[in-house]
């Protein structure tokens, strides 16, 4: 891989151990994927923030980087953590709280914004055609497919290395020729809500590997609902983007049909709880947009969350701040608007939560393993029916 003289010097350690380590990570990655050079990025988004999924060992690596003057060169946001600073922080024991705070401290020293969200595009929308190094698969698929920004699916360490160097290896969907659809997906049924769109994503992720689909037959879908396709597609497959209602340029590409039976079957596989009474009803995977928080506030107005049921709405602190009065309305109904946390990588099992109901196919997919909980997957209206009295 070609390196400029300045990049060579960083690689030789002239800018210190932290920069050298990060440059070596990027060069190794570039060599693995056949990149011929590094390209500048406009932003980075780092995953691997929750203590629950990170564990203890990587904290020492983060500390070593921070103590050796690693500092980000581009705007860099962080994925959600394992607790929020108002509700869960009071309910979880010290031995889970303190290492999480330590992780955030190390990121802060390196100059990462404490955004703590999987929807960094609501904080600052990336420009079409701009290059980024984002981890968090749901955000990667959304950036490429819905926003027209260009990012490969980074791991936590490579996104952090890219943030510190300000560059990323030029391969994958950073190249125009790798952004073209190479399989046609024909949706032969009407997808009626966000849950069915999520099921489509789960199904396609399993089927496509890393191929880029041109999806035909989708109904007119809001960006909020497309977010569910993005999150689910990134959960079960390695596809980094999709196209909607376009055709592959090259003739003779494979065609895949999706029918109602397959969508129903996928939802059935993701909804395996033995009873329909959830301990937790969770909305906000990926984190809610302002419109989604507003809609939930409207629907819970004048109602009460059932006794013995938790009702969580997850979003970023940025959206929470903008949602002002809507947050209060949800809280008046007995719900919790949690910012900066992801339910899937929070300690729900410590709170005695055994059944999680959600409208997100991604959460339903991970709940049995990461939350040790039975999932119930249903659209927003049904989730609210389960959460609210009367
Ligand atoms: Fe976000 Fe967690 Fe879902 S990071 S996409 S809320 S699994």
mmCIF file of C-alpha atoms and ligand atoms in Angstrom:
data_model
loop_
_atom_site.group_PDB
_atom_site.id
_atom_site.type_symbol
_atom_site.label_atom_id
_atom_site.label_comp_id
_atom_site.label_asym_id
_atom_site.label_seq_id
_atom_site.Cartn_x
_atom_site.Cartn_y
_atom_site.Cartn_z
ATOM 1 C CA UNK A 1 0.000 0.000 0.000
ATOM 2 C CA UNK A 2 1.322 3.436 -0.922
ATOM 3 C CA UNK A 3 2.027 5.731 2.053
ATOM 4 C CA UNK A 4 2.990 9.390 1.835
ATOM 5 C CA UNK A 5 6.251 10.420 3.472
ATOM 6 C CA UNK A 6 4.347 11.827 6.414
ATOM 7 C CA UNK A 7 2.368 8.584 6.806
ATOM 8 C CA UNK A 8 5.645 6.619 6.633
ATOM 9 C CA UNK A 9 7.063 8.738 9.441
ATOM 10 C CA UNK A 10 3.991 8.117 11.615
ATOM 11 C CA UNK A 11 4.330 4.409 10.853
ATOM 12 C CA UNK A 12 7.987 4.537 11.947
ATOM 13 C CA UNK A 13 6.973 5.973 15.308
ATOM 14 C CA UNK A 14 8.093 9.592 14.834
ATOM 15 C CA UNK A 15 4.743 10.863 16.175
ATOM 16 C CA UNK A 16 4.755 8.557 19.187
ATOM 17 C CA UNK A 17 3.512 5.096 20.078
ATOM 18 C CA UNK A 18 -0.234 5.842 19.945
ATOM 19 C CA UNK A 19 -0.181 7.299 16.431
ATOM 20 C CA UNK A 20 2.176 4.552 15.262
ATOM 21 C CA UNK A 21 -0.158 1.851 16.627
ATOM 22 C CA UNK A 22 -3.192 3.407 14.954
ATOM 23 C CA UNK A 23 -1.369 3.843 11.639
ATOM 24 C CA UNK A 24 -0.267 0.197 11.755
ATOM 25 C CA UNK A 25 -3.866 -0.934 12.351
ATOM 26 C CA UNK A 26 -4.988 1.002 9.255
ATOM 27 C CA UNK A 27 -2.108 -0.230 7.074
ATOM 28 C CA UNK A 28 -2.728 -3.846 8.093
ATOM 29 C CA UNK A 29 -6.442 -3.472 7.359
ATOM 30 C CA UNK A 30 -5.708 -1.832 4.011
ATOM 31 C CA UNK A 31 -3.314 -4.618 3.036
ATOM 32 C CA UNK A 32 -5.858 -7.267 3.997
ATOM 33 C CA UNK A 33 -8.527 -5.725 1.764
ATOM 34 C CA UNK A 34 -6.269 -4.667 -1.096
ATOM 35 C CA UNK A 35 -6.412 -0.880 -0.546
ATOM 36 C CA UNK A 36 -3.765 1.073 -2.468
ATOM 37 C CA UNK A 37 -3.766 4.168 -0.240
ATOM 38 C CA UNK A 38 -5.318 5.963 2.714
ATOM 39 C CA UNK A 39 -7.985 8.620 2.123
ATOM 40 C CA UNK A 40 -9.063 11.489 4.400
ATOM 41 C CA UNK A 41 -12.333 11.107 6.288
ATOM 42 C CA UNK A 42 -14.874 13.704 7.385
ATOM 43 C CA UNK A 43 -15.873 11.854 10.562
ATOM 44 C CA UNK A 44 -15.545 8.646 12.537
ATOM 45 C CA UNK A 45 -18.041 6.768 14.695
ATOM 46 C CA UNK A 46 -16.684 4.354 17.285
ATOM 47 C CA UNK A 47 -18.506 1.284 18.662
ATOM 48 C CA UNK A 48 -17.423 -0.966 21.524
ATOM 49 C CA UNK A 49 -18.399 1.485 24.260
ATOM 50 C CA UNK A 50 -20.569 -0.677 26.523
ATOM 51 C CA UNK A 51 -18.669 -2.303 29.395
ATOM 52 C CA UNK A 52 -21.023 -5.276 29.050
ATOM 53 C CA UNK A 53 -19.759 -6.219 25.589
ATOM 54 C CA UNK A 54 -16.249 -4.743 25.856
ATOM 55 C CA UNK A 55 -15.127 -6.382 29.135
ATOM 56 C CA UNK A 56 -11.977 -5.420 31.076
ATOM 57 C CA UNK A 57 -9.054 -6.148 28.744
ATOM 58 C CA UNK A 58 -9.715 -3.454 26.083
ATOM 59 C CA UNK A 59 -9.956 -0.756 28.796
ATOM 60 C CA UNK A 60 -6.178 -1.054 29.299
ATOM 61 C CA UNK A 61 -5.624 -0.530 25.552
ATOM 62 C CA UNK A 62 -7.857 2.564 25.589
ATOM 63 C CA UNK A 63 -6.006 3.882 28.643
ATOM 64 C CA UNK A 64 -2.628 3.289 26.967
ATOM 65 C CA UNK A 65 -3.756 5.214 23.881
ATOM 66 C CA UNK A 66 -5.200 8.082 25.943
ATOM 67 C CA UNK A 67 -2.115 8.285 28.209
ATOM 68 C CA UNK A 68 0.156 8.340 25.158
ATOM 69 C CA UNK A 69 -1.519 11.427 23.711
ATOM 70 C CA UNK A 70 -3.780 9.768 21.146
ATOM 71 C CA UNK A 71 -6.180 12.531 20.081
ATOM 72 C CA UNK A 72 -8.826 12.382 17.366
ATOM 73 C CA UNK A 73 -8.214 14.466 14.230
ATOM 74 C CA UNK A 74 -11.793 14.455 12.936
ATOM 75 C CA UNK A 75 -15.233 14.773 14.507
ATOM 76 C CA UNK A 76 -15.771 11.434 16.240
ATOM 77 C CA UNK A 77 -18.953 10.189 17.862
ATOM 78 C CA UNK A 78 -19.489 7.263 20.231
ATOM 79 C CA UNK A 79 -21.990 4.398 20.207
ATOM 80 C CA UNK A 80 -24.324 3.895 23.213
ATOM 81 C CA UNK A 81 -23.074 2.660 26.578
ATOM 82 C CA UNK A 82 -24.570 0.129 29.030
ATOM 83 C CA UNK A 83 -26.458 2.597 31.248
ATOM 84 C CA UNK A 84 -27.944 6.065 31.174
ATOM 85 C CA UNK A 85 -26.977 8.802 33.587
ATOM 86 C CA UNK A 86 -30.378 9.240 35.249
ATOM 87 C CA UNK A 87 -32.330 5.990 35.603
ATOM 88 C CA UNK A 88 -30.220 2.876 35.114
ATOM 89 C CA UNK A 89 -27.190 4.406 36.800
ATOM 90 C CA UNK A 90 -29.166 4.347 40.078
ATOM 91 C CA UNK A 91 -30.317 0.777 39.649
ATOM 92 C CA UNK A 92 -27.046 -0.918 38.796
ATOM 93 C CA UNK A 93 -24.279 -1.897 41.231
ATOM 94 C CA UNK A 94 -20.962 -0.104 41.551
ATOM 95 C CA UNK A 95 -18.930 -2.926 39.970
ATOM 96 C CA UNK A 96 -20.886 -2.421 36.705
ATOM 97 C CA UNK A 97 -21.058 1.369 36.892
ATOM 98 C CA UNK A 98 -17.452 2.229 37.557
ATOM 99 C CA UNK A 99 -15.702 0.432 34.684
ATOM 100 C CA UNK A 100 -18.278 1.974 32.325
ATOM 101 C CA UNK A 101 -17.414 5.460 33.584
ATOM 102 C CA UNK A 102 -13.718 4.625 33.202
ATOM 103 C CA UNK A 103 -14.261 3.688 29.524
ATOM 104 C CA UNK A 104 -16.018 7.000 28.863
ATOM 105 C CA UNK A 105 -13.199 8.886 30.628
ATOM 106 C CA UNK A 106 -10.582 7.355 28.301
ATOM 107 C CA UNK A 107 -12.624 8.215 25.194
ATOM 108 C CA UNK A 108 -13.136 11.743 26.492
ATOM 109 C CA UNK A 109 -9.368 12.215 26.980
ATOM 110 C CA UNK A 110 -8.890 11.294 23.329
ATOM 111 C CA UNK A 111 -11.403 13.964 22.289
ATOM 112 C CA UNK A 112 -14.403 11.827 21.287
ATOM 113 C CA UNK A 113 -17.747 13.580 21.736
ATOM 114 C CA UNK A 114 -19.912 11.944 24.391
ATOM 115 C CA UNK A 115 -22.684 11.509 21.863
ATOM 116 C CA UNK A 116 -23.424 7.907 22.899
ATOM 117 C CA UNK A 117 -25.832 7.101 20.124
ATOM 118 C CA UNK A 118 -26.159 4.662 17.238
ATOM 119 C CA UNK A 119 -27.847 7.403 15.160
ATOM 120 C CA UNK A 120 -24.990 9.943 14.891
ATOM 121 C CA UNK A 121 -26.585 11.241 11.679
ATOM 122 C CA UNK A 122 -29.272 13.046 13.761
ATOM 123 C CA UNK A 123 -26.509 15.087 15.417
ATOM 124 C CA UNK A 124 -24.836 16.038 12.182
ATOM 125 C CA UNK A 125 -25.954 14.724 8.824
ATOM 126 C CA UNK A 126 -22.980 13.602 6.694
ATOM 127 C CA UNK A 127 -22.776 15.136 3.226
ATOM 128 C CA UNK A 128 -23.604 12.991 0.183
ATOM 129 C CA UNK A 129 -20.435 11.496 -1.281
ATOM 130 C CA UNK A 130 -18.289 12.316 1.785
ATOM 131 C CA UNK A 131 -16.020 9.591 3.220
ATOM 132 C CA UNK A 132 -16.302 8.375 6.832
ATOM 133 C CA UNK A 133 -15.067 5.561 9.066
ATOM 134 C CA UNK A 134 -18.073 4.389 11.014
ATOM 135 C CA UNK A 135 -18.512 1.328 13.158
ATOM 136 C CA UNK A 136 -22.103 0.339 14.155
ATOM 137 C CA UNK A 137 -23.599 -1.616 11.317
ATOM 138 C CA UNK A 138 -27.064 -0.009 11.417
ATOM 139 C CA UNK A 139 -25.551 3.473 11.009
ATOM 140 C CA UNK A 140 -23.210 2.259 8.250
ATOM 141 C CA UNK A 141 -26.064 0.821 6.159
ATOM 142 C CA UNK A 142 -28.178 3.948 6.784
ATOM 143 C CA UNK A 143 -25.321 6.312 5.860
ATOM 144 C CA UNK A 144 -24.587 4.502 2.585
ATOM 145 C CA UNK A 145 -28.148 3.673 1.541
ATOM 146 C CA UNK A 146 -30.315 6.528 2.824
ATOM 147 C CA UNK A 147 -27.918 9.470 3.209
ATOM 148 C CA UNK A 148 -25.549 8.752 0.319
ATOM 149 C CA UNK A 149 -22.427 9.076 2.523
ATOM 150 C CA UNK A 150 -19.621 6.543 2.025
ATOM 151 C CA UNK A 151 -18.325 4.305 4.800
ATOM 152 C CA UNK A 152 -17.161 0.760 5.181
ATOM 153 C CA UNK A 153 -18.293 -1.191 8.219
ATOM 154 C CA UNK A 154 -15.468 -0.595 10.651
ATOM 155 C CA UNK A 155 -14.802 -2.478 13.863
ATOM 156 C CA UNK A 156 -14.412 -0.436 17.065
ATOM 157 C CA UNK A 157 -10.556 -0.452 16.948
ATOM 158 C CA UNK A 158 -10.281 0.434 13.245
ATOM 159 C CA UNK A 159 -12.819 3.280 13.597
ATOM 160 C CA UNK A 160 -10.828 4.628 16.552
ATOM 161 C CA UNK A 161 -7.542 4.285 14.628
ATOM 162 C CA UNK A 162 -9.103 6.121 11.659
ATOM 163 C CA UNK A 163 -10.335 8.878 14.005
ATOM 164 C CA UNK A 164 -6.843 9.360 15.439
ATOM 165 C CA UNK A 165 -5.090 9.344 12.064
ATOM 166 C CA UNK A 166 -7.935 11.164 10.248
ATOM 167 C CA UNK A 167 -7.837 8.684 7.367
ATOM 168 C CA UNK A 168 -9.098 5.265 6.332
ATOM 169 C CA UNK A 169 -7.912 2.655 3.792
ATOM 170 C CA UNK A 170 -9.457 3.165 0.347
ATOM 171 C CA UNK A 171 -11.347 -0.059 -0.360
ATOM 172 C CA UNK A 172 -14.886 -1.490 -0.290
ATOM 173 C CA UNK A 173 -17.714 1.019 -0.644
ATOM 174 C CA UNK A 174 -15.264 3.959 -0.665
ATOM 175 C CA UNK A 175 -14.907 3.045 -4.358
ATOM 176 C CA UNK A 176 -17.755 3.838 -6.737
ATOM 177 C CA UNK A 177 -17.446 0.495 -8.552
ATOM 178 C CA UNK A 178 -18.145 -1.357 -5.284
ATOM 179 C CA UNK A 179 -21.346 0.544 -4.585
ATOM 180 C CA UNK A 180 -23.337 -0.900 -7.495
ATOM 181 C CA UNK A 181 -26.216 -3.333 -6.879
ATOM 182 C CA UNK A 182 -25.346 -6.888 -7.836
ATOM 183 C CA UNK A 183 -28.528 -8.754 -6.930
ATOM 184 C CA UNK A 184 -32.207 -7.882 -7.412
ATOM 185 C CA UNK A 185 -34.657 -8.403 -4.580
ATOM 186 C CA UNK A 186 -38.310 -8.334 -5.526
ATOM 187 C CA UNK A 187 -40.631 -7.853 -2.558
ATOM 188 C CA UNK A 188 -43.834 -9.611 -3.653
ATOM 189 C CA UNK A 189 -45.892 -8.575 -0.657
ATOM 190 C CA UNK A 190 -46.917 -5.265 0.927
ATOM 191 C CA UNK A 191 -44.802 -4.569 4.001
ATOM 192 C CA UNK A 192 -47.208 -2.955 6.430
ATOM 193 C CA UNK A 193 -45.093 -1.588 9.260
ATOM 194 C CA UNK A 194 -41.582 -1.143 10.686
ATOM 195 C CA UNK A 195 -41.527 -4.653 12.103
ATOM 196 C CA UNK A 196 -42.166 -6.231 8.715
ATOM 197 C CA UNK A 197 -39.452 -3.998 7.208
ATOM 198 C CA UNK A 198 -37.095 -5.208 9.936
ATOM 199 C CA UNK A 199 -38.006 -8.812 9.140
ATOM 200 C CA UNK A 200 -37.113 -8.136 5.497
ATOM 201 C CA UNK A 201 -33.694 -6.884 6.641
ATOM 202 C CA UNK A 202 -33.074 -9.974 8.796
ATOM 203 C CA UNK A 203 -34.054 -12.248 5.920
ATOM 204 C CA UNK A 204 -31.919 -10.406 3.353
ATOM 205 C CA UNK A 205 -28.911 -10.273 5.671
ATOM 206 C CA UNK A 206 -29.007 -14.075 5.968
ATOM 207 C CA UNK A 207 -29.458 -14.564 2.238
ATOM 208 C CA UNK A 208 -27.142 -11.986 0.670
ATOM 209 C CA UNK A 209 -23.804 -12.320 2.462
ATOM 210 C CA UNK A 210 -22.053 -9.103 1.412
ATOM 211 C CA UNK A 211 -23.878 -8.557 -1.889
ATOM 212 C CA UNK A 212 -25.583 -5.209 -2.535
ATOM 213 C CA UNK A 213 -29.291 -5.553 -3.350
ATOM 214 C CA UNK A 214 -31.506 -3.418 -5.544
ATOM 215 C CA UNK A 215 -34.770 -3.771 -3.630
ATOM 216 C CA UNK A 216 -37.900 -3.459 -5.756
ATOM 217 C CA UNK A 217 -41.499 -3.354 -4.583
ATOM 218 C CA UNK A 218 -40.990 -1.517 -1.305
ATOM 219 C CA UNK A 219 -43.928 0.722 -0.425
ATOM 220 C CA UNK A 220 -43.268 4.458 0.048
ATOM 221 C CA UNK A 221 -41.333 4.251 3.300
ATOM 222 C CA UNK A 222 -40.285 6.959 5.762
ATOM 223 C CA UNK A 223 -36.606 7.321 6.655
ATOM 224 C CA UNK A 224 -37.523 6.269 10.213
ATOM 225 C CA UNK A 225 -38.930 2.989 8.946
ATOM 226 C CA UNK A 226 -36.036 2.436 6.507
ATOM 227 C CA UNK A 227 -33.815 2.590 9.600
ATOM 228 C CA UNK A 228 -35.319 -0.775 10.588
ATOM 229 C CA UNK A 229 -34.267 -2.358 7.283
ATOM 230 C CA UNK A 230 -30.750 -0.945 7.775
ATOM 231 C CA UNK A 231 -30.415 -2.189 11.367
ATOM 232 C CA UNK A 232 -31.706 -5.673 10.585
ATOM 233 C CA UNK A 233 -29.677 -6.064 7.391
ATOM 234 C CA UNK A 234 -26.524 -5.197 9.323
ATOM 235 C CA UNK A 235 -27.443 -7.701 12.056
ATOM 236 C CA UNK A 236 -27.485 -10.912 10.060
ATOM 237 C CA UNK A 237 -25.281 -10.079 7.072
ATOM 238 C CA UNK A 238 -22.230 -8.163 5.890
ATOM 239 C CA UNK A 239 -24.058 -6.038 3.301
ATOM 240 C CA UNK A 240 -23.095 -2.386 3.774
ATOM 241 C CA UNK A 241 -25.770 -0.828 1.605
ATOM 242 C CA UNK A 242 -28.856 -1.302 -0.540
ATOM 243 C CA UNK A 243 -30.621 0.569 -3.320
ATOM 244 C CA UNK A 244 -34.366 1.126 -3.438
ATOM 245 C CA UNK A 245 -36.413 0.868 -6.622
ATOM 246 C CA UNK A 246 -33.409 0.838 -8.975
ATOM 247 C CA UNK A 247 -32.146 -1.922 -11.255
ATOM 248 C CA UNK A 248 -28.641 -3.385 -11.428
ATOM 249 C CA UNK A 249 -26.821 -2.035 -14.500
ATOM 250 C CA UNK A 250 -25.369 -5.368 -15.515
ATOM 251 C CA UNK A 251 -27.823 -7.813 -17.054
ATOM 252 C CA UNK A 252 -28.281 -11.347 -15.774
ATOM 253 C CA UNK A 253 -27.842 -10.625 -12.059
ATOM 254 C CA UNK A 254 -29.511 -13.046 -9.681
ATOM 255 C CA UNK A 255 -33.127 -12.285 -8.675
ATOM 256 C CA UNK A 256 -34.531 -13.141 -5.253
ATOM 257 C CA UNK A 257 -38.240 -12.977 -4.411
ATOM 258 C CA UNK A 258 -39.600 -12.336 -0.941
ATOM 259 C CA UNK A 259 -43.195 -13.278 -0.161
ATOM 260 C CA UNK A 260 -45.551 -12.820 2.786
ATOM 261 C CA UNK A 261 -44.952 -16.319 4.079
ATOM 262 C CA UNK A 262 -41.206 -15.634 4.483
ATOM 263 C CA UNK A 263 -41.842 -12.356 6.325
ATOM 264 C CA UNK A 264 -44.363 -14.061 8.644
ATOM 265 C CA UNK A 265 -41.986 -16.927 9.283
ATOM 266 C CA UNK A 266 -39.104 -14.547 10.114
ATOM 267 C CA UNK A 267 -41.254 -12.585 12.566
ATOM 268 C CA UNK A 268 -42.325 -15.883 14.139
ATOM 269 C CA UNK A 269 -38.686 -16.917 14.579
ATOM 270 C CA UNK A 270 -37.916 -13.589 16.262
ATOM 271 C CA UNK A 271 -40.912 -13.648 18.571
ATOM 272 C CA UNK A 272 -40.440 -16.672 20.759
ATOM 273 C CA UNK A 273 -41.612 -15.590 24.225
ATOM 274 C CA UNK A 274 -43.749 -18.172 25.967
ATOM 275 C CA UNK A 275 -46.307 -15.552 27.128
ATOM 276 C CA UNK A 276 -47.414 -12.263 25.645
ATOM 277 C CA UNK A 277 -46.790 -10.353 28.894
ATOM 278 C CA UNK A 278 -43.448 -8.541 28.643
ATOM 279 C CA UNK A 279 -41.370 -7.315 31.616
ATOM 280 C CA UNK A 280 -39.972 -4.569 29.397
ATOM 281 C CA UNK A 281 -41.428 -2.810 26.372
ATOM 282 C CA UNK A 282 -38.575 -1.156 24.517
ATOM 283 C CA UNK A 283 -38.682 1.301 21.622
ATOM 284 C CA UNK A 284 -35.609 2.981 20.151
ATOM 285 C CA UNK A 285 -33.410 0.462 18.369
ATOM 286 C CA UNK A 286 -31.829 2.177 16.507
ATOM 287 C CA UNK A 287 -32.148 5.278 18.693
ATOM 288 C CA UNK A 288 -35.361 7.251 18.135
ATOM 289 C CA UNK A 289 -35.477 10.317 15.913
ATOM 290 C CA UNK A 290 -37.242 13.450 17.151
ATOM 291 C CA UNK A 291 -40.313 12.486 15.109
ATOM 292 C CA UNK A 292 -40.429 9.052 16.668
ATOM 293 C CA UNK A 293 -40.239 10.477 20.219
ATOM 294 C CA UNK A 294 -43.008 12.964 19.328
ATOM 295 C CA UNK A 295 -45.215 10.201 17.957
ATOM 296 C CA UNK A 296 -44.743 8.022 21.051
ATOM 297 C CA UNK A 297 -45.522 11.012 23.321
ATOM 298 C CA UNK A 298 -48.750 11.600 21.388
ATOM 299 C CA UNK A 299 -49.802 7.955 21.652
ATOM 300 C CA UNK A 300 -49.182 7.651 25.413
ATOM 301 C CA UNK A 301 -50.916 10.954 26.267
ATOM 302 C CA UNK A 302 -53.341 10.490 29.163
ATOM 303 C CA UNK A 303 -52.469 6.795 29.598
ATOM 304 C CA UNK A 304 -50.479 4.881 32.254
ATOM 305 C CA UNK A 305 -47.815 2.232 31.941
ATOM 306 C CA UNK A 306 -48.986 -1.037 33.498
ATOM 307 C CA UNK A 307 -47.785 -1.809 37.009
ATOM 308 C CA UNK A 308 -44.905 -4.288 36.871
ATOM 309 C CA UNK A 309 -43.973 -3.392 33.281
ATOM 310 C CA UNK A 310 -40.978 -1.265 32.333
ATOM 311 C CA UNK A 311 -41.402 1.037 29.325
ATOM 312 C CA UNK A 312 -38.190 2.424 27.847
ATOM 313 C CA UNK A 313 -37.696 4.770 24.902
ATOM 314 C CA UNK A 314 -34.016 5.059 23.929
ATOM 315 C CA UNK A 315 -32.500 7.986 22.063
ATOM 316 C CA UNK A 316 -29.488 10.310 22.099
ATOM 317 C CA UNK A 317 -29.090 13.170 24.607
ATOM 318 C CA UNK A 318 -29.271 15.505 21.608
ATOM 319 C CA UNK A 319 -32.738 14.283 20.525
ATOM 320 C CA UNK A 320 -33.869 14.059 24.164
ATOM 321 C CA UNK A 321 -32.990 17.730 24.654
ATOM 322 C CA UNK A 322 -34.868 18.729 21.502
ATOM 323 C CA UNK A 323 -37.865 16.581 22.496
ATOM 324 C CA UNK A 324 -38.357 18.617 25.756
ATOM 325 C CA UNK A 325 -42.065 18.453 26.479
ATOM 326 C CA UNK A 326 -42.522 15.081 24.730
ATOM 327 C CA UNK A 327 -40.067 13.513 27.180
ATOM 328 C CA UNK A 328 -42.137 14.866 30.069
ATOM 329 C CA UNK A 329 -45.333 13.441 28.558
ATOM 330 C CA UNK A 330 -43.800 9.976 28.238
ATOM 331 C CA UNK A 331 -42.476 10.203 31.799
ATOM 332 C CA UNK A 332 -45.883 11.352 33.097
ATOM 333 C CA UNK A 333 -47.328 8.160 31.652
ATOM 334 C CA UNK A 334 -44.754 6.172 33.656
ATOM 335 C CA UNK A 335 -42.236 5.515 30.862
ATOM 336 C CA UNK A 336 -38.528 6.305 30.832
ATOM 337 C CA UNK A 337 -36.780 8.175 28.037
ATOM 338 C CA UNK A 338 -33.212 6.925 28.370
ATOM 339 C CA UNK A 339 -30.407 8.636 26.510
ATOM 340 C CA UNK A 340 -26.996 7.331 25.606
ATOM 341 C CA UNK A 341 -27.850 3.700 26.356
ATOM 342 C CA UNK A 342 -28.637 0.681 24.227
ATOM 343 C CA UNK A 343 -30.997 -1.847 25.819
ATOM 344 C CA UNK A 344 -29.310 -4.724 23.998
ATOM 345 C CA UNK A 345 -25.923 -3.950 25.600
ATOM 346 C CA UNK A 346 -27.358 -2.870 28.969
ATOM 347 C CA UNK A 347 -27.682 -5.122 32.015
ATOM 348 C CA UNK A 348 -31.393 -5.952 31.692
ATOM 349 C CA UNK A 349 -30.890 -9.401 33.246
ATOM 350 C CA UNK A 350 -29.593 -7.709 36.438
ATOM 351 C CA UNK A 351 -32.960 -5.939 36.660
ATOM 352 C CA UNK A 352 -34.888 -9.215 36.476
ATOM 353 C CA UNK A 353 -36.123 -8.600 32.915
ATOM 354 C CA UNK A 354 -36.921 -11.921 31.294
ATOM 355 C CA UNK A 355 -39.201 -10.929 28.403
ATOM 356 C CA UNK A 356 -38.589 -7.969 26.109
ATOM 357 C CA UNK A 357 -41.209 -6.687 23.677
ATOM 358 C CA UNK A 358 -39.961 -4.406 20.908
ATOM 359 C CA UNK A 359 -40.739 -3.173 17.415
ATOM 360 C CA UNK A 360 -37.085 -3.696 16.407
ATOM 361 C CA UNK A 361 -36.095 -6.902 14.618
ATOM 362 C CA UNK A 362 -32.465 -6.236 15.604
ATOM 363 C CA UNK A 363 -33.273 -6.195 19.324
ATOM 364 C CA UNK A 364 -35.485 -9.274 18.976
ATOM 365 C CA UNK A 365 -32.610 -11.067 17.243
ATOM 366 C CA UNK A 366 -30.070 -10.281 19.981
ATOM 367 C CA UNK A 367 -32.304 -10.439 23.089
ATOM 368 C CA UNK A 368 -31.964 -14.229 23.688
ATOM 369 C CA UNK A 369 -28.154 -14.130 23.668
ATOM 370 C CA UNK A 370 -27.165 -10.660 24.870
ATOM 371 C CA UNK A 371 -30.057 -10.035 27.287
ATOM 372 C CA UNK A 372 -30.867 -13.647 28.195
ATOM 373 C CA UNK A 373 -34.488 -12.649 27.536
ATOM 374 C CA UNK A 374 -37.350 -14.008 25.466
ATOM 375 C CA UNK A 375 -38.276 -11.620 22.642
ATOM 376 C CA UNK A 376 -41.690 -10.464 21.453
ATOM 377 C CA UNK A 377 -41.541 -8.628 18.131
ATOM 378 C CA UNK A 378 -44.496 -6.429 17.155
ATOM 379 C CA UNK A 379 -45.181 -3.004 15.627
ATOM 380 C CA UNK A 380 -45.303 0.179 17.711
ATOM 381 C CA UNK A 381 -49.073 0.161 18.263
ATOM 382 C CA UNK A 382 -49.007 -3.393 19.656
ATOM 383 C CA UNK A 383 -45.988 -2.607 21.839
ATOM 384 C CA UNK A 384 -47.881 0.341 23.305
ATOM 385 C CA UNK A 385 -50.982 -1.799 23.882
ATOM 386 C CA UNK A 386 -48.836 -4.205 25.899
ATOM 387 C CA UNK A 387 -47.143 -1.409 27.851
ATOM 388 C CA UNK A 388 -50.194 0.670 28.715
ATOM 389 C CA UNK A 389 -53.246 0.039 30.887
ATOM 390 C CA UNK A 390 -56.788 -0.060 29.552
HETATM 391 FE FE1 LIG B 1 -28.503 0.960 18.511
HETATM 392 FE FE2 LIG B 1 -28.269 -0.877 20.316
HETATM 393 FE FE3 LIG B 1 -30.025 -1.155 18.442
HETATM 394 S S1 LIG B 1 -26.610 0.236 19.371
HETATM 395 S S2 LIG B 1 -29.030 -0.214 16.692
HETATM 396 S S3 LIG B 1 -30.041 0.433 20.039
HETATM 397 S S4 LIG B 1 -28.782 -2.781 19.271
#
